[in-house]
PDB file of C-alpha atoms in Angstrom:
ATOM      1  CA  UNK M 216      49.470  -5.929 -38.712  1.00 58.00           C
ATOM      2  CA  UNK M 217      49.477  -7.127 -34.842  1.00 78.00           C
ATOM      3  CA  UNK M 218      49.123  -3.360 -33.822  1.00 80.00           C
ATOM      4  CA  UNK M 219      46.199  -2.828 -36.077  1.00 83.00           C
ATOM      5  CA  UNK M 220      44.520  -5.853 -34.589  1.00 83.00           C
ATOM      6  CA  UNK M 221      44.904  -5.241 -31.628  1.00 83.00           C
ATOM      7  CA  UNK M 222      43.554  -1.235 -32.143  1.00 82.00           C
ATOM      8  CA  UNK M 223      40.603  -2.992 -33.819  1.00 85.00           C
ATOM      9  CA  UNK M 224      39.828  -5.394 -31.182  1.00 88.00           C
ATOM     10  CA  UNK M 225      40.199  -2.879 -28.335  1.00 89.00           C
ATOM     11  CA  UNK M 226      37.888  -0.624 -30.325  1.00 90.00           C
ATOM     12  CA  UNK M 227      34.907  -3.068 -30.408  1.00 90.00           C
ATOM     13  CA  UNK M 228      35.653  -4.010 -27.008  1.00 91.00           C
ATOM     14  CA  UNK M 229      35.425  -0.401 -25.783  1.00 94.00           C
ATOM     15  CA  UNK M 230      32.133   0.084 -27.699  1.00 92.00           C
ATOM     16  CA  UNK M 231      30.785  -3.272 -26.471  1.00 94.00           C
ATOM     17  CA  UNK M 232      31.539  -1.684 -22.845  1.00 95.00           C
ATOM     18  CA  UNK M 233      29.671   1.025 -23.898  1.00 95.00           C
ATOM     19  CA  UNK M 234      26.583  -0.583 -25.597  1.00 96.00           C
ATOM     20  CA  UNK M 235      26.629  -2.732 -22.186  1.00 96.00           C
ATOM     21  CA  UNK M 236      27.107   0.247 -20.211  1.00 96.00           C
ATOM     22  CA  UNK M 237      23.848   1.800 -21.834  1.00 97.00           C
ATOM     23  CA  UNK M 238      21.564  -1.221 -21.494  1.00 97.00           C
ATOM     24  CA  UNK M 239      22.355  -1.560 -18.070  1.00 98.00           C
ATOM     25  CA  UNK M 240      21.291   1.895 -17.497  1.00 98.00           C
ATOM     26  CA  UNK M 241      17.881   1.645 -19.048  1.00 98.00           C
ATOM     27  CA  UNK M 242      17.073  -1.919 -16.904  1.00 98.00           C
ATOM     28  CA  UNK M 243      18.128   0.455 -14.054  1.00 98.00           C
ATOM     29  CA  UNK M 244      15.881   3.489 -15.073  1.00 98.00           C
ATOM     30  CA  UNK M 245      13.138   0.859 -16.007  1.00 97.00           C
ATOM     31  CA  UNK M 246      13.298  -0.665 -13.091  1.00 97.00           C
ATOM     32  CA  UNK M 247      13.000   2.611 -10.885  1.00 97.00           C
ATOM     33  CA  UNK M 248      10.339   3.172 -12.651  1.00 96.00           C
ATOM     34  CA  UNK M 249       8.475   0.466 -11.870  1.00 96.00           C
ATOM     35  CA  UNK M 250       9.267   0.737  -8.676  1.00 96.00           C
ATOM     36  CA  UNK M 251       7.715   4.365  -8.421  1.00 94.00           C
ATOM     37  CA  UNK M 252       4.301   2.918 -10.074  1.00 94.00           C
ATOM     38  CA  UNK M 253       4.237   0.188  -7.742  1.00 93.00           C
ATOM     39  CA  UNK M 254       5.387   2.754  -4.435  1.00 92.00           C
ATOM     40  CA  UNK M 255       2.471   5.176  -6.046  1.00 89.00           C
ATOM     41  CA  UNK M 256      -0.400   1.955  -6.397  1.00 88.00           C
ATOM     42  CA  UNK M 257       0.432   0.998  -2.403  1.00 88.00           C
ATOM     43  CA  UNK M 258       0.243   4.931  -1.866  1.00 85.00           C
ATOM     44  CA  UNK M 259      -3.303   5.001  -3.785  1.00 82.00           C
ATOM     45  CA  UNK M 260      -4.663   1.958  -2.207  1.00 80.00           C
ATOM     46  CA  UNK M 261      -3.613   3.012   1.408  1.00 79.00           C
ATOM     47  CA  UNK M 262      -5.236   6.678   0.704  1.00 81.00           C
ATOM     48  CA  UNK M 263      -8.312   4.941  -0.551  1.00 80.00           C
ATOM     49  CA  UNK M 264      -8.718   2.582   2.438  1.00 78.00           C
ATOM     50  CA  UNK M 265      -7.777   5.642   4.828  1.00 79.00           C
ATOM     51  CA  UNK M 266     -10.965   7.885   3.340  1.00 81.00           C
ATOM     52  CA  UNK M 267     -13.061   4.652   3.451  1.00 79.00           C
ATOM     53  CA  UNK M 268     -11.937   4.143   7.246  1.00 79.00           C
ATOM     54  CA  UNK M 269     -12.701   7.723   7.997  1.00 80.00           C
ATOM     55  CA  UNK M 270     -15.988   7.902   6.132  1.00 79.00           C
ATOM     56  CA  UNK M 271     -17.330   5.384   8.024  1.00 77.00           C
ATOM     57  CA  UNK M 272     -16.239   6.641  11.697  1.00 75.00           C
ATOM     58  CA  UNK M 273     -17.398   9.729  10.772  1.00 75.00           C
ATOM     59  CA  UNK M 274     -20.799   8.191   9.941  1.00 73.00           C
ATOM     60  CA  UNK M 275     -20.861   6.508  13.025  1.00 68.00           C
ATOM     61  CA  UNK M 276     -20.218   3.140  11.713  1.00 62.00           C
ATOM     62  CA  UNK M 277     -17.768   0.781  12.408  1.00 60.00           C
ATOM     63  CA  UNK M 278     -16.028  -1.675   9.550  1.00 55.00           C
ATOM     64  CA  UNK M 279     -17.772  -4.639  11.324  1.00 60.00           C
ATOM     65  CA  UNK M 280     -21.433  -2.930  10.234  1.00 61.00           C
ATOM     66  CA  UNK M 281     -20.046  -1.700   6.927  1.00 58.00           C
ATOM     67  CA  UNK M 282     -21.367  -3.647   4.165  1.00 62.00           C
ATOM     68  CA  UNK M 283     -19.050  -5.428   1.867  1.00 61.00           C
ATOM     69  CA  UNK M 284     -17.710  -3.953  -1.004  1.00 59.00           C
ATOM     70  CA  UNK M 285     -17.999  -6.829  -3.389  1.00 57.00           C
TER      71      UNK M 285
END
């Protein structure tokens, strides 16, 4: 009866590892995901203010004459 026990309770344990094992690698996938939207956001906003920056010097302008943008 002891053996059978103890097959039983390494059996859950094993598939709690494994359940465990799983979770953690979705929090890790969802995190590096969110980490790519956030690195692709700072990528877009940097682009944005870039062509902004350049529009303007090739106007002529500088960002001290530009207009506000609100």
């Amino acid at each position: 009866m002891n053996l059978a026990a103890g097959y039983i309770a390494q059996t859950l344990q094993t598939h709690d590892e494994l359940v465990a094992a799983r979770v953690n690698e979705h929090r890790r996938n969802a995190a590096d995901r969110r980490a790519d939207r956030a690195e692709q956001a700072a990528r877009a906003a940097r682009s944005g203010l870039l062509r902004r920056l350049a529009a303007l010097w090739h106007d002529g302008r500088t960002a001290s004459t530009m207009r506000p943008a609100h």
